[in-house]
N, CA, C and O atoms as a DFTB+ gen file, in Angstrom:
432 C
 N C O
     1  1      99.918       8.104    -168.445
     2  2      98.940       7.411    -167.627
     3  2      97.842       8.395    -167.268
     4  3      98.135       9.509    -166.833
     5  1      96.606       8.016    -167.436
     6  2      95.493       8.905    -167.109
     7  2      95.149       8.792    -165.638
     8  3      95.596       7.869    -164.957
     9  1      94.342       9.744    -165.141
    10  2      93.982       9.775    -163.733
    11  2      93.223       8.541    -163.287
    12  3      93.292       8.166    -162.117
    13  1      92.490       7.892    -164.207
    14  2      91.709       6.719    -163.806
    15  2      92.438       5.408    -164.078
    16  3      91.844       4.334    -163.977
    17  1      93.716       5.489    -164.420
    18  2      94.491       4.280    -164.673
    19  2      94.927       3.649    -163.366
    20  3      95.551       4.323    -162.546
    21  1      94.622       2.390    -163.143
    22  2      95.048       1.733    -161.905
    23  2      96.430       1.164    -162.065
    24  3      96.755       0.750    -163.178
    25  1      97.272       1.102    -161.064
    26  2      97.105       1.902    -159.855
    27  2      97.510       3.339    -160.115
    28  3      98.291       3.619    -161.025
    29  1      96.984       4.236    -159.323
    30  2      97.269       5.652    -159.514
    31  2      98.730       5.936    -159.217
    32  3      99.321       5.334    -158.320
    33  1      99.301       6.847    -159.970
    34  2     100.704       7.173    -159.801
    35  2     100.936       8.051    -158.586
    36  3     101.997       7.975    -157.967
    37  1      99.977       8.875    -158.234
    38  2     100.143       9.793    -157.115
    39  2     100.077       9.039    -155.793
    40  3      99.415       8.007    -155.686
    41  1     100.765       9.564    -154.795
    42  2     100.759       8.986    -153.457
    43  2      99.462       9.384    -152.773
    44  3      99.275      10.552    -152.432
    45  1      98.561       8.426    -152.567
    46  2      97.244       8.719    -151.998
    47  2      97.334       9.309    -150.601
    48  3      96.444      10.060    -150.200
    49  1      98.377       8.995    -149.848
    50  2      98.477       9.501    -148.486
    51  2      98.687      11.007    -148.453
    52  3      98.497      11.623    -147.404
    53  1      99.076      11.622    -149.574
    54  2      99.306      13.059    -149.619
    55  2      98.089      13.821    -150.128
    56  3      98.108      15.051    -150.143
    57  1      97.043      13.137    -150.541
    58  2      95.831      13.777    -151.027
    59  2      94.894      14.060    -149.865
    60  3      94.939      13.369    -148.848
    61  1      94.048      15.068    -150.009
    62  2      93.018      15.326    -149.014
    63  2      91.988      14.207    -149.046
    64  3      91.829      13.534    -150.064
    65  1      91.298      14.011    -147.946
    66  2      90.326      12.919    -147.863
    67  2      89.237      13.065    -148.920
    68  3      88.873      12.076    -149.557
    69  1      88.711      14.261    -149.121
    70  2      87.642      14.448    -150.110
    71  2      88.119      14.044    -151.501
    72  3      87.386      13.392    -152.244
    73  1      89.333      14.425    -151.852
    74  2      89.875      14.059    -153.169
    75  2      90.086      12.548    -153.262
    76  3      89.811      11.947    -154.300
    77  1      90.570      11.937    -152.190
    78  2      90.770      10.487    -152.187
    79  2      89.436       9.748    -152.323
    80  3      89.355       8.742    -153.028
    81  1      88.398      10.238    -151.657
    82  2      87.088       9.595    -151.733
    83  2      86.538       9.712    -153.156
    84  3      85.929       8.768    -153.659
    85  1      86.743      10.850    -153.805
    86  2      86.318      10.991    -155.204
    87  2      87.070      10.003    -156.093
    88  3      86.486       9.383    -156.982
    89  1      88.358       9.865    -155.844
    90  2      89.162       8.918    -156.633
    91  2      88.677       7.482    -156.375
    92  3      88.587       6.684    -157.308
    93  1      88.368       7.158    -155.126
    94  2      87.825       5.849    -154.775
    95  2      86.524       5.603    -155.534
    96  3      86.329       4.535    -156.114
    97  1      85.651       6.579    -155.528
    98  2      84.376       6.454    -156.230
    99  2      84.605       6.219    -157.721
   100  3      83.934       5.383    -158.326
   101  1      85.537       6.943    -158.311
   102  2      85.848       6.775    -159.740
   103  2      86.366       5.373    -160.042
   104  3      86.000       4.785    -161.060
   105  1      87.207       4.837    -159.175
   106  2      87.742       3.489    -159.382
   107  2      86.621       2.454    -159.327
   108  3      86.587       1.526    -160.134
   109  1      85.716       2.616    -158.381
   110  2      84.608       1.665    -158.265
   111  2      83.643       1.799    -159.434
   112  3      83.121       0.799    -159.928
   113  1      83.407       3.012    -159.870
   114  2      82.553       3.226    -161.039
   115  2      83.153       2.551    -162.274
   116  3      82.426       2.012    -163.109
   117  1      84.464       2.584    -162.381
   118  2      85.146       1.995    -163.536
   119  2      85.036       0.475    -163.580
   120  3      85.211      -0.124    -164.642
   121  1      84.747      -0.161    -162.438
   122  2      84.602      -1.622    -162.449
   123  2      83.393      -2.049    -163.251
   124  3      83.307      -3.202    -163.671
   125  1      82.461      -1.145    -163.470
   126  2      81.242      -1.464    -164.217
   127  2      81.467      -1.460    -165.727
   128  3      80.559      -1.797    -166.487
   129  1      82.661      -1.083    -166.167
   130  2      82.942      -1.006    -167.603
   131  2      83.043      -2.371    -168.276
   132  3      82.967      -2.464    -169.501
   133  1      83.211      -3.414    -167.499
   134  2      83.341      -4.742    -168.090
   135  2      82.450      -5.740    -167.383
   136  3      81.913      -5.449    -166.315
   137  1      82.290      -6.906    -167.966
   138  2      81.472      -7.933    -167.321
   139  2      82.195      -8.497    -166.095
   140  3      83.341      -8.936    -166.185
   141  1      81.518      -8.477    -164.966
   142  2      82.105      -9.027    -163.745
   143  2      81.205     -10.121    -163.201
   144  3      80.016     -10.193    -163.511
   145  1      81.799     -10.958    -162.393
   146  2      81.095     -12.038    -161.727
   147  2      79.867     -11.495    -160.990
   148  3      79.919     -10.412    -160.408
   149  1      78.780     -12.240    -161.016
   150  2      77.520     -11.792    -160.416
   151  2      77.663     -11.474    -158.927
   152  3      77.160     -10.448    -158.468
   153  1      78.334     -12.329    -158.175
   154  2      78.511     -12.080    -156.743
   155  2      79.364     -10.846    -156.516
   156  3      79.037     -10.004    -155.680
   157  1      80.461     -10.736    -157.262
   158  2      81.327      -9.565    -157.142
   159  2      80.556      -8.300    -157.506
   160  3      80.735      -7.257    -156.877
   161  1      79.709      -8.391    -158.508
   162  2      78.931      -7.241    -158.958
   163  2      78.037      -6.711    -157.844
   164  3      77.873      -5.500    -157.692
   165  1      77.471      -7.603    -157.082
   166  2      76.596      -7.196    -155.977
   167  2      77.385      -6.401    -154.931
   168  3      76.946      -5.337    -154.494
   169  1      78.548      -6.922    -154.535
   170  2      79.389      -6.235    -153.551
   171  2      79.899      -4.909    -154.109
   172  3      79.896      -3.892    -153.415
   173  1      80.335      -4.927    -155.365
   174  2      80.846      -3.712    -156.003
   175  2      79.767      -2.638    -156.110
   176  3      80.032      -1.458    -155.881
   177  1      78.559      -3.049    -156.454
   178  2      77.466      -2.095    -156.583
   179  2      77.167      -1.373    -155.282
   180  3      76.967      -0.158    -155.262
   181  1      77.137      -2.132    -154.202
   182  2      76.873      -1.526    -152.897
   183  2      78.023      -0.602    -152.491
   184  3      77.796       0.506    -152.005
   185  1      79.259      -1.067    -152.694
   186  2      80.433      -0.250    -152.361
   187  2      80.462       1.021    -153.202
   188  3      80.763       2.102    -152.696
   189  1      80.150       0.884    -154.482
   190  2      80.143       2.044    -155.378
   191  2      79.103       3.073    -154.937
   192  3      79.374       4.274    -154.957
   193  1      77.925       2.614    -154.543
   194  2      76.869       3.532    -154.112
   195  2      77.296       4.311    -152.867
   196  3      77.065       5.518    -152.784
   197  1      77.904       3.643    -151.918
   198  2      78.353       4.317    -150.690
   199  2      79.472       5.300    -151.007
   200  3      79.472       6.426    -150.509
   201  1      80.424       4.879    -151.831
   202  2      81.540       5.763    -152.195
   203  2      81.042       6.973    -152.986
   204  3      81.510       8.090    -152.766
   205  1      80.103       6.759    -153.900
   206  2      79.569       7.872    -154.691
   207  2      78.848       8.869    -153.792
   208  3      78.984      10.080    -153.968
   209  1      78.084       8.366    -152.835
   210  2      77.394       9.247    -151.902
   211  2      78.412      10.054    -151.091
   212  3      78.254      11.262    -150.911
   213  1      79.446       9.384    -150.608
   214  2      80.475      10.074    -149.825
   215  2      81.224      11.103    -150.674
   216  3      81.604      12.166    -150.182
   217  1      81.429      10.783    -151.938
   218  2      82.174      11.682    -152.827
   219  2      81.373      12.916    -153.212
   220  3      81.951      13.957    -153.522
   221  1      80.056      12.810    -153.195
   222  2      79.224      13.927    -153.640
   223  2      78.554      14.663    -152.486
   224  3      77.827      15.630    -152.712
   225  1      78.786      14.224    -151.272
   226  2      78.206      14.875    -150.096
   227  2      79.275      15.699    -149.396
   228  3      80.464      15.390    -149.472
   229  1      78.846      16.728    -148.727
   230  2      79.765      17.567    -147.965
   231  2      79.875      16.978    -146.556
   232  3      79.159      17.376    -145.638
   233  1      80.796      16.017    -146.415
   234  2      80.923      15.282    -145.160
   235  2      82.148      15.736    -144.375
   236  3      83.156      16.150    -144.948
   237  1      82.040      15.652    -143.081
   238  2      83.227      15.845    -142.251
   239  2      84.132      14.643    -142.468
   240  3      83.667      13.560    -142.824
   241  1      85.430      14.840    -142.250
   242  2      86.395      13.771    -142.485
   243  2      86.064      12.503    -141.714
   244  3      86.209      11.402    -142.246
   245  1      85.625      12.640    -140.479
   246  2      85.314      11.458    -139.662
   247  2      84.179      10.646    -140.283
   248  3      84.217       9.416    -140.279
   249  1      83.179      11.332    -140.811
   250  2      82.058      10.644    -141.448
   251  2      82.496       9.990    -142.746
   252  3      82.092       8.868    -143.050
   253  1      83.326      10.696    -143.515
   254  2      83.854      10.130    -144.755
   255  2      84.661       8.868    -144.455
   256  3      84.554       7.879    -145.179
   257  1      85.460       8.897    -143.401
   258  2      86.246       7.711    -143.016
   259  2      85.334       6.543    -142.651
   260  3      85.631       5.396    -142.984
   261  1      84.230       6.829    -141.969
   262  2      83.280       5.761    -141.618
   263  2      82.712       5.116    -142.885
   264  3      82.590       3.894    -142.968
   265  1      82.372       5.938    -143.855
   266  2      81.838       5.417    -145.122
   267  2      82.898       4.594    -145.847
   268  3      82.598       3.542    -146.412
   269  1      84.140       5.078    -145.828
   270  2      85.226       4.351    -146.486
   271  2      85.473       3.021    -145.776
   272  3      85.775       2.022    -146.429
   273  1      85.350       2.997    -144.461
   274  2      85.504       1.737    -143.724
   275  2      84.440       0.737    -144.163
   276  3      84.726      -0.453    -144.292
   277  1      83.228       1.204    -144.392
   278  2      82.162       0.330    -144.883
   279  2      82.485      -0.178    -146.280
   280  3      82.292      -1.356    -146.582
   281  1      82.978       0.716    -147.129
   282  2      83.377       0.315    -148.483
   283  2      84.471      -0.750    -148.402
   284  3      84.419      -1.747    -149.122
   285  1      85.453      -0.545    -147.536
   286  2      86.541      -1.522    -147.398
   287  2      86.009      -2.877    -146.970
   288  3      86.462      -3.905    -147.475
   289  1      85.058      -2.898    -146.049
   290  2      84.463      -4.164    -145.617
   291  2      83.787      -4.875    -146.785
   292  3      83.940      -6.084    -146.959
   293  1      83.046      -4.121    -147.577
   294  2      82.365      -4.711    -148.736
   295  2      83.370      -5.251    -149.744
   296  3      83.200      -6.350    -150.272
   297  1      84.414      -4.478    -150.009
   298  2      85.419      -4.903    -150.984
   299  2      86.213      -6.112    -150.498
   300  3      86.732      -6.881    -151.306
   301  1      86.306      -6.278    -149.191
   302  2      87.055      -7.426    -148.654
   303  2      86.359      -8.747    -148.979
   304  3      86.968      -9.812    -148.875
   305  1      85.095      -8.681    -149.368
   306  2      84.338      -9.876    -149.746
   307  2      84.679     -10.353    -151.162
   308  3      84.272     -11.442    -151.567
   309  1      85.425      -9.539    -151.908
   310  2      85.707      -9.844    -153.313
   311  2      87.178     -10.198    -153.484
   312  3      88.062      -9.409    -153.151
   313  1      87.428     -11.395    -154.007
   314  2      88.794     -11.787    -154.334
   315  2      89.088     -11.561    -155.804
   316  3      90.199     -11.181    -156.175
   317  1      88.095     -11.794    -156.629
   318  2      88.271     -11.749    -158.079
   319  2      86.938     -11.363    -158.703
   320  3      85.885     -11.857    -158.301
   321  1      86.996     -10.477    -159.688
   322  2      85.766     -10.042    -160.347
   323  2      85.462     -10.858    -161.597
   324  3      84.340     -10.833    -162.103
   325  1      86.456     -11.579    -162.091
   326  2      86.278     -12.308    -163.335
   327  2      86.618     -11.471    -164.560
   328  3      86.425     -11.914    -165.692
   329  1      87.126     -10.256    -164.335
   330  2      87.484      -9.363    -165.438
   331  2      88.772      -8.635    -165.058
   332  3      88.842      -7.995    -164.009
   333  1      89.777      -8.733    -165.903
   334  2      91.107      -8.201    -165.601
   335  2      91.104      -6.706    -165.275
   336  3      91.710      -6.284    -164.290
   337  1      90.429      -5.911    -166.094
   338  2      90.406      -4.462    -165.839
   339  2      89.670      -4.138    -164.544
   340  3      90.114      -3.284    -163.776
   341  1      88.559      -4.805    -164.299
   342  2      87.809      -4.584    -163.057
   343  2      88.650      -4.989    -161.850
   344  3      88.603      -4.328    -160.812
   345  1      89.426      -6.080    -161.980
   346  2      90.313      -6.491    -160.883
   347  2      91.332      -5.406    -160.570
   348  3      91.632      -5.155    -159.403
   349  1      91.869      -4.759    -161.607
   350  2      92.848      -3.690    -161.402
   351  2      92.204      -2.509    -160.681
   352  3      92.806      -1.934    -159.774
   353  1      90.993      -2.145    -161.076
   354  2      90.287      -1.047    -160.405
   355  2      89.933      -1.433    -158.968
   356  3      89.989      -0.598    -158.065
   357  1      89.571      -2.688    -158.761
   358  2      89.264      -3.177    -157.417
   359  2      90.487      -3.055    -156.512
   360  3      90.383      -2.566    -155.387
   361  1      91.627      -3.491    -156.992
   362  2      92.851      -3.400    -156.189
   363  2      93.215      -1.952    -155.896
   364  3      93.656      -1.630    -154.793
   365  1      93.032      -1.090    -156.871
   366  2      93.281       0.336    -156.656
   367  2      92.330       0.889    -155.601
   368  3      92.745       1.658    -154.734
   369  1      91.062       0.506    -155.670
   370  2      90.078       0.959    -154.686
   371  2      90.444       0.477    -153.284
   372  3      90.335       1.233    -152.319
   373  1      90.870      -0.762    -153.171
   374  2      91.288      -1.292    -151.863
   375  2      92.481      -0.508    -151.323
   376  3      92.551      -0.222    -150.128
   377  1      93.421      -0.163    -152.208
   378  2      94.603       0.596    -151.803
   379  2      94.199       1.995    -151.337
   380  3      94.736       2.497    -150.349
   381  1      93.265       2.621    -152.036
   382  2      92.799       3.951    -151.651
   383  2      92.099       3.896    -150.292
   384  3      92.316       4.768    -149.450
   385  1      91.271       2.890    -150.074
   386  2      90.629       2.718    -148.768
   387  2      91.672       2.629    -147.667
   388  3      91.569       3.297    -146.638
   389  1      92.665       1.804    -147.897
   390  2      93.737       1.629    -146.908
   391  2      94.439       2.960    -146.637
   392  3      94.693       3.300    -145.481
   393  1      94.749       3.710    -147.683
   394  2      95.441       4.994    -147.518
   395  2      94.597       5.972    -146.716
   396  3      95.115       6.668    -145.843
   397  1      93.309       6.031    -147.003
   398  2      92.418       6.929    -146.274
   399  2      92.345       6.544    -144.806
   400  3      92.469       7.392    -143.922
   401  1      92.143       5.265    -144.558
   402  2      91.935       4.819    -143.175
   403  2      93.213       4.792    -142.351
   404  3      93.154       4.833    -141.122
   405  1      94.361       4.725    -143.005
   406  2      95.633       4.716    -142.282
   407  2      96.230       6.109    -142.128
   408  3      97.190       6.293    -141.381
   409  1      95.667       7.093    -142.831
   410  2      96.194       8.453    -142.717
   411  2      95.733       9.069    -141.398
   412  3      94.648       8.764    -140.905
   413  1      96.564       9.933    -140.838
   414  2      96.167      10.561    -139.576
   415  2      94.960      11.454    -139.779
   416  3      94.837      12.138    -140.795
   417  1      94.068      11.437    -138.794
   418  2      92.888      12.294    -138.880
   419  2      93.257      13.677    -138.362
   420  3      94.275      13.847    -137.691
   421  1      92.433      14.651    -138.675
   422  2      92.693      16.035    -138.238
   423  2      92.726      16.164    -136.728
   424  3      93.384      17.059    -136.199
   425  1      92.031      15.287    -136.028
   426  2      91.970      15.366    -134.569
   427  2      93.191      14.846    -133.866
   428  3      93.280      14.930    -132.641
   429  1      94.162      14.296    -134.627
   430  2      95.349      13.724    -133.965
   431  2      96.489      14.689    -133.969
   432  3      97.564      14.377    -133.456
């Protein structure tokens, strides 16, 4: 299984936030590999842009979590992309968001 295969084999809760955000960005980028529903594409595009920015910026964990929360909100608008592979990447991205947001922050 490759690193971009959904769902990821590694336990996301054990990864650092920066690494998880990069993985999230990769999953969202991969949704563009196939034709997806127009409405889903709009939500995915916005989520991908925010995740890519978070993945390539030197952000504090709290700021990265805020960006991931926004990505999760956008992804919650999508039930189905109309493409099987994109759906798998979408579900993986949702799982990564959940893992990031449910993991304890450094301040706790």
